[in-house]
mmCIF file of C-alpha atoms in Angstrom:
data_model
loop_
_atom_site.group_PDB
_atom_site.id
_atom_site.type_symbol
_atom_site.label_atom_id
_atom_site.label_comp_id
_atom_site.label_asym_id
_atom_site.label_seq_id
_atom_site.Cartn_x
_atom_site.Cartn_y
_atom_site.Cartn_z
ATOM 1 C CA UNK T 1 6.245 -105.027 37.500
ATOM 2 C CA UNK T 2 5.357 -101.190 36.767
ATOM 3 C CA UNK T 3 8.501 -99.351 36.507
ATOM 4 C CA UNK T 4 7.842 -95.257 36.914
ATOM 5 C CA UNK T 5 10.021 -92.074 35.819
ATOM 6 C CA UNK T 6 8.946 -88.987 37.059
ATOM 7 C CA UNK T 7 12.374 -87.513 35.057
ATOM 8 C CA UNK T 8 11.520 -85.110 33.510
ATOM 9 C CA UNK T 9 8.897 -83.527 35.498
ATOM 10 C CA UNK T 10 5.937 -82.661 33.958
ATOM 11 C CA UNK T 11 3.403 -79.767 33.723
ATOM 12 C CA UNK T 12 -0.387 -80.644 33.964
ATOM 13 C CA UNK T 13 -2.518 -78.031 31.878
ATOM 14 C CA UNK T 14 -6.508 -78.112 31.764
ATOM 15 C CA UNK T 15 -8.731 -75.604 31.148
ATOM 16 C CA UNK T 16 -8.427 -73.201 34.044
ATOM 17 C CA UNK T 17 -5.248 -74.675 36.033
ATOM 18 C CA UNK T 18 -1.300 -75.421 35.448
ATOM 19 C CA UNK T 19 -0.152 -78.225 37.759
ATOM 20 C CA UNK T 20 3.725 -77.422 38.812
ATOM 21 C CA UNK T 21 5.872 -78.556 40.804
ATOM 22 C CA UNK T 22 6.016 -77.440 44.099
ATOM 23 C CA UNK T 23 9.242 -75.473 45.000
ATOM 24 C CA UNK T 24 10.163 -73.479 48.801
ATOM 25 C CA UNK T 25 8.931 -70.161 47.250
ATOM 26 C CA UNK T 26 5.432 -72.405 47.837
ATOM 27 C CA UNK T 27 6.550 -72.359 51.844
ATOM 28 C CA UNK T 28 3.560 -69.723 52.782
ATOM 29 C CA UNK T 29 1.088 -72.003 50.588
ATOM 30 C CA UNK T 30 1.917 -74.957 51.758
ATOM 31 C CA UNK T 31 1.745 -73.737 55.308
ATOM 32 C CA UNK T 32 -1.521 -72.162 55.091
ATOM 33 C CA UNK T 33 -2.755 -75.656 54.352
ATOM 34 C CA UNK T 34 -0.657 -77.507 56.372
ATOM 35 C CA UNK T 35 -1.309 -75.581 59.188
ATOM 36 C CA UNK T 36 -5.275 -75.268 58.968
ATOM 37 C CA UNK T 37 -6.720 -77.274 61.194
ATOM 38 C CA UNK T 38 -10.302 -76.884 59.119
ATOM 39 C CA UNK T 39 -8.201 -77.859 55.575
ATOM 40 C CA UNK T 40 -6.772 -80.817 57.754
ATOM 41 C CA UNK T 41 -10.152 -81.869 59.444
ATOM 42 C CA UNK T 42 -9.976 -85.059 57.205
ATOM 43 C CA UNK T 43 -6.383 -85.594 57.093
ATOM 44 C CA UNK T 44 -5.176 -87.656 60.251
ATOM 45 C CA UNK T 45 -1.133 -85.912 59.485
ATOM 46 C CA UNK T 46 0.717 -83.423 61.673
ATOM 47 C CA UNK T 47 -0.778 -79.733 61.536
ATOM 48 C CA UNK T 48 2.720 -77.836 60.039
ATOM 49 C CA UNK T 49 3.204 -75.746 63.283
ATOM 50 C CA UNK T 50 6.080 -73.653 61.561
ATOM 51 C CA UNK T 51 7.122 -72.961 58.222
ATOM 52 C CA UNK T 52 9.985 -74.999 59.068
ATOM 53 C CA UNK T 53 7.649 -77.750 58.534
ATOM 54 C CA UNK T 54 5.985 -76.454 55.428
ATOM 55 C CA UNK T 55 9.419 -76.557 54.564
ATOM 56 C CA UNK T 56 9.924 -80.346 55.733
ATOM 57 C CA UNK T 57 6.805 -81.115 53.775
ATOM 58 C CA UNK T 58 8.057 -79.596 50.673
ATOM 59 C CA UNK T 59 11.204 -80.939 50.773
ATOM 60 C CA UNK T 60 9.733 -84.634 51.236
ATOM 61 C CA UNK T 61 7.734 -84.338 48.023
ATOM 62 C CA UNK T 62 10.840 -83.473 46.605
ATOM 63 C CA UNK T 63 12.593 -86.661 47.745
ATOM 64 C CA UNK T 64 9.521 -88.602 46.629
ATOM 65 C CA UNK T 65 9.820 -87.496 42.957
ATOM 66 C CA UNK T 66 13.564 -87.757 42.733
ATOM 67 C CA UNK T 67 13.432 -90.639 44.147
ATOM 68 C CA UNK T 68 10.245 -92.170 41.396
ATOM 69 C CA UNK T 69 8.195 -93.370 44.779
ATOM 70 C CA UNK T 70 5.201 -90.024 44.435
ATOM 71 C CA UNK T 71 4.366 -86.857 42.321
ATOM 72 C CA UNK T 72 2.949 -84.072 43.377
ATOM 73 C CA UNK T 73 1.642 -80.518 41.985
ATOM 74 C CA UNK T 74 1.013 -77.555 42.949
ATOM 75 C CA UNK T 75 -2.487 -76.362 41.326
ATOM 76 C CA UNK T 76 -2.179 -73.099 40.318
ATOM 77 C CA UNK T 77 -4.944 -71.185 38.233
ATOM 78 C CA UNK T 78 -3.633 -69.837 34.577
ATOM 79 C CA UNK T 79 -1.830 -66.476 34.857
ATOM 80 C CA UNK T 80 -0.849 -66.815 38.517
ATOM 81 C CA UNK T 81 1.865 -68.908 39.709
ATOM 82 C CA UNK T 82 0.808 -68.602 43.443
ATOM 83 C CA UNK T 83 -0.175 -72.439 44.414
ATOM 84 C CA UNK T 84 -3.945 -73.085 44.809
ATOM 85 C CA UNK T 85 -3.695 -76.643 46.337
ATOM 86 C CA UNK T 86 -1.652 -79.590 45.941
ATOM 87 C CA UNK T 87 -2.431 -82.635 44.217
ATOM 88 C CA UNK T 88 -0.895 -85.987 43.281
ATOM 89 C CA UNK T 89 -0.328 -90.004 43.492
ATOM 90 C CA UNK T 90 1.399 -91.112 46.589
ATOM 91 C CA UNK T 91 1.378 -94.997 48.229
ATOM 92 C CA UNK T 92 2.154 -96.464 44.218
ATOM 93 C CA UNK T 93 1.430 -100.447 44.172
ATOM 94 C CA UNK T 94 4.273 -101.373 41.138
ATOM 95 C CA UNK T 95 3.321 -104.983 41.252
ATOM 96 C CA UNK T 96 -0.226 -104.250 41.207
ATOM 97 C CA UNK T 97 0.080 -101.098 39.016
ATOM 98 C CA UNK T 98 -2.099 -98.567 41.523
ATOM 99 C CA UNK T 99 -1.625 -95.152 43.184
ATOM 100 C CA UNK T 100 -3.745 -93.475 45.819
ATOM 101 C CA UNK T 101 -4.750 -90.299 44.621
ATOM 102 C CA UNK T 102 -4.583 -87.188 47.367
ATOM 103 C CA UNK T 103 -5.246 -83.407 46.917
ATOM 104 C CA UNK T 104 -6.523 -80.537 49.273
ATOM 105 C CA UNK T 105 -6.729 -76.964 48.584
ATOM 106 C CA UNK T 106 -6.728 -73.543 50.535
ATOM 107 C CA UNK T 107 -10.049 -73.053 51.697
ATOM 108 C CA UNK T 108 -11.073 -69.574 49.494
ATOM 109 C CA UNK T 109 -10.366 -71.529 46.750
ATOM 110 C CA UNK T 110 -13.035 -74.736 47.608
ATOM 111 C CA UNK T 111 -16.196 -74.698 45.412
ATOM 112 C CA UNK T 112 -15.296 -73.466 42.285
ATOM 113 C CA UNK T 113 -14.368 -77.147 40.886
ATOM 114 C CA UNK T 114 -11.019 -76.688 40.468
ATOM 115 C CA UNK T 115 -10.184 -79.511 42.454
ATOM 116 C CA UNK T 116 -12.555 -81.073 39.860
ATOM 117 C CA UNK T 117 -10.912 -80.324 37.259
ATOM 118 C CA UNK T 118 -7.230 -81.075 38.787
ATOM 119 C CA UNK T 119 -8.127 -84.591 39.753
ATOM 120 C CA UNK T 120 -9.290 -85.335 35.704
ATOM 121 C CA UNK T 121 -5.416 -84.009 34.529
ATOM 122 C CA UNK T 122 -3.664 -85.919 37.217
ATOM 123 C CA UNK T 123 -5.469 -89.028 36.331
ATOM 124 C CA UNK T 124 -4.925 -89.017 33.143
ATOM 125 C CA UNK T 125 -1.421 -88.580 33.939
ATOM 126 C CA UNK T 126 -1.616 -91.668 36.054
ATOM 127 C CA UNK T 127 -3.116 -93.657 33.704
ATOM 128 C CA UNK T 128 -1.749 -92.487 30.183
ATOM 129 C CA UNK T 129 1.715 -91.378 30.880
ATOM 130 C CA UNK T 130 2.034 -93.843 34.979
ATOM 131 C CA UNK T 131 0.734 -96.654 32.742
ATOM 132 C CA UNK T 132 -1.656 -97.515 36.070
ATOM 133 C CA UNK T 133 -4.150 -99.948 35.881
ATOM 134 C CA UNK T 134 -6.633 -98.878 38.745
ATOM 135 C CA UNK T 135 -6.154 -95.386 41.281
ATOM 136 C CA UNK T 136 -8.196 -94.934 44.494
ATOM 137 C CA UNK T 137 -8.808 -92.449 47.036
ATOM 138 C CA UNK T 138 -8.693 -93.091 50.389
ATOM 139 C CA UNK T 139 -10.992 -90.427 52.028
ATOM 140 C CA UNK T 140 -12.787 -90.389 55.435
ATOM 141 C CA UNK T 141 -16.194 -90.944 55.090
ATOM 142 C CA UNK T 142 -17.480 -87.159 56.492
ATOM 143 C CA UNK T 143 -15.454 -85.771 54.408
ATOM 144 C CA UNK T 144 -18.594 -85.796 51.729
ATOM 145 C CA UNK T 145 -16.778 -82.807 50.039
ATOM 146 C CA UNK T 146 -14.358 -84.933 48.436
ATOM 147 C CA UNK T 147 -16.363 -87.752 47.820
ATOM 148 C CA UNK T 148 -18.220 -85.496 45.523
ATOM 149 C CA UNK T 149 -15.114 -84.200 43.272
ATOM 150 C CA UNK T 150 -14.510 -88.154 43.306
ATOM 151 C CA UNK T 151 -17.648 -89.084 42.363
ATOM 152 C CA UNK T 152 -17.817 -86.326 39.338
ATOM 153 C CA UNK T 153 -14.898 -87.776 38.033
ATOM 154 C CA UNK T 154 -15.937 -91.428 37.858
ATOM 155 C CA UNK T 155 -14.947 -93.271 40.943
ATOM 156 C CA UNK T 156 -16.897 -95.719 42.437
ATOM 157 C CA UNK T 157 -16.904 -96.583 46.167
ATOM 158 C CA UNK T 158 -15.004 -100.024 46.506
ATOM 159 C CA UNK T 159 -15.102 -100.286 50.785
ATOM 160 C CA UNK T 160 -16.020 -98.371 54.259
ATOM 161 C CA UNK T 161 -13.673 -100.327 56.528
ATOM 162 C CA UNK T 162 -13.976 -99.468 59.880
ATOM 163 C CA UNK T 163 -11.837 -97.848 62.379
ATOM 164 C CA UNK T 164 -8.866 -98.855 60.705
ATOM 165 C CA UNK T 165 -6.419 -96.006 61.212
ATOM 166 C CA UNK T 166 -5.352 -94.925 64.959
ATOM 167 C CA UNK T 167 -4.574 -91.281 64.834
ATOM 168 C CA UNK T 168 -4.415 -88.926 68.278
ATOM 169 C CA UNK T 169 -5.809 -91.728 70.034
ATOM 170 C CA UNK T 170 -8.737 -91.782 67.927
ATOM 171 C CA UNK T 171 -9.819 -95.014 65.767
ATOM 172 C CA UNK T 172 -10.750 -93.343 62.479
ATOM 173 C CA UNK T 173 -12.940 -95.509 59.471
ATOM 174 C CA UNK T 174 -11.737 -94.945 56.117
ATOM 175 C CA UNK T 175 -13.707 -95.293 52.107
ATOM 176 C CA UNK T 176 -11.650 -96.327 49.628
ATOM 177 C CA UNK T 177 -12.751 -95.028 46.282
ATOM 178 C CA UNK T 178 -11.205 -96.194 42.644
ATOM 179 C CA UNK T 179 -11.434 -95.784 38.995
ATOM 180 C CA UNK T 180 -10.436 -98.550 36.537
ATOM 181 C CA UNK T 181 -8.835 -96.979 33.657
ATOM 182 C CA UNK T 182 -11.138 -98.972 31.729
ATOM 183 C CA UNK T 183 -13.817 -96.709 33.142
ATOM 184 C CA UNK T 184 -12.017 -93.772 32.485
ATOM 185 C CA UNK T 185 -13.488 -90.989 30.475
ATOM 186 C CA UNK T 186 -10.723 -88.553 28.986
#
């Protein structure tokens, strides 16, 4: 079975962005997202309806990292250390050596391929330095945004199951997207 440190935490870097870790100076961030209901179209999760519960959310990602169970960044772009987005590998298989892969950014920010570009670092990360065998996305299937930055960066789309998740009283479908790291391209 996979055994995973997240001890020390580390720094993404690509081109453009610095992947941190998320701290409460992030709270307004993190809310802003959290809170949208437009950013959280996709996302069948609590709207944050404070920043008491940015603060929650932060503060669980914390617990998931210290506790080696999920990792995730805040995507900042170089030279600013105001958060962007967050990104990172949460549901991790050990005995089948998988993550899901999630990310979602503030909404100014969408377009400019920085989600791209975050997805490529974090991947690597969960391949080279997780040691995972395969990563997926689990996306809803209007969410065509995402499929794109998924598609750019090699996934392939493994299943549409249908209605599947109950959220609000609504049965939602979900596509599950993965890349092999055989298939990965550094």
């Amino acid at each position: 079975m996979l055994t995973i440190n997240f001890h020390p935490f580390q720094n993404l870097e690509t081109e453009r962005l610095v992947l941190r870790r998320i701290d409460e100076n992030d709270v307004e961030e993190v809310f802003a997202m959290r809170g949208n209901p437009e950013t959280m179209k996709y996302i069948p999760r609590p709207l944050a309806k404070t920043r008491e519960d940015a603060l929650e959310h932060i503060a669980m990602i914390e617990e998931k990292i210290a506790s080696n169970v999920g990792i995730n960044w805040g995507i900042t772009v170089k030279g600013s250390n105001k958060i962007i987005g967050i990104i990172g590998h949460y549901r991790i298989q050990l005995e089948n050596h998988r993550a899901e892969i999630g990310y979602m950014s503030l909404p100014e920010y969408n377009g400019k391929g920085y989600i791209t570009e975050a997805i490529k670092a974090v991947v690597r990360y969960g391949f080279e330095q997780m040691n995972l065998h395969s990563i997926e996305a689990v996306i809803d299937p209007d969410n065509t945004a995402s499929e794109r930055v998924l598609l750019k960066n090699g996934f392939v789309k493994e299943a549409h199951i249908l209605e599947n998740e109950l959220w609000e009283g609504k049965f939602w479908d979900t596509v599950i997207y993965s890349l092999l790291r055989r298939n990965f391209t550094p």
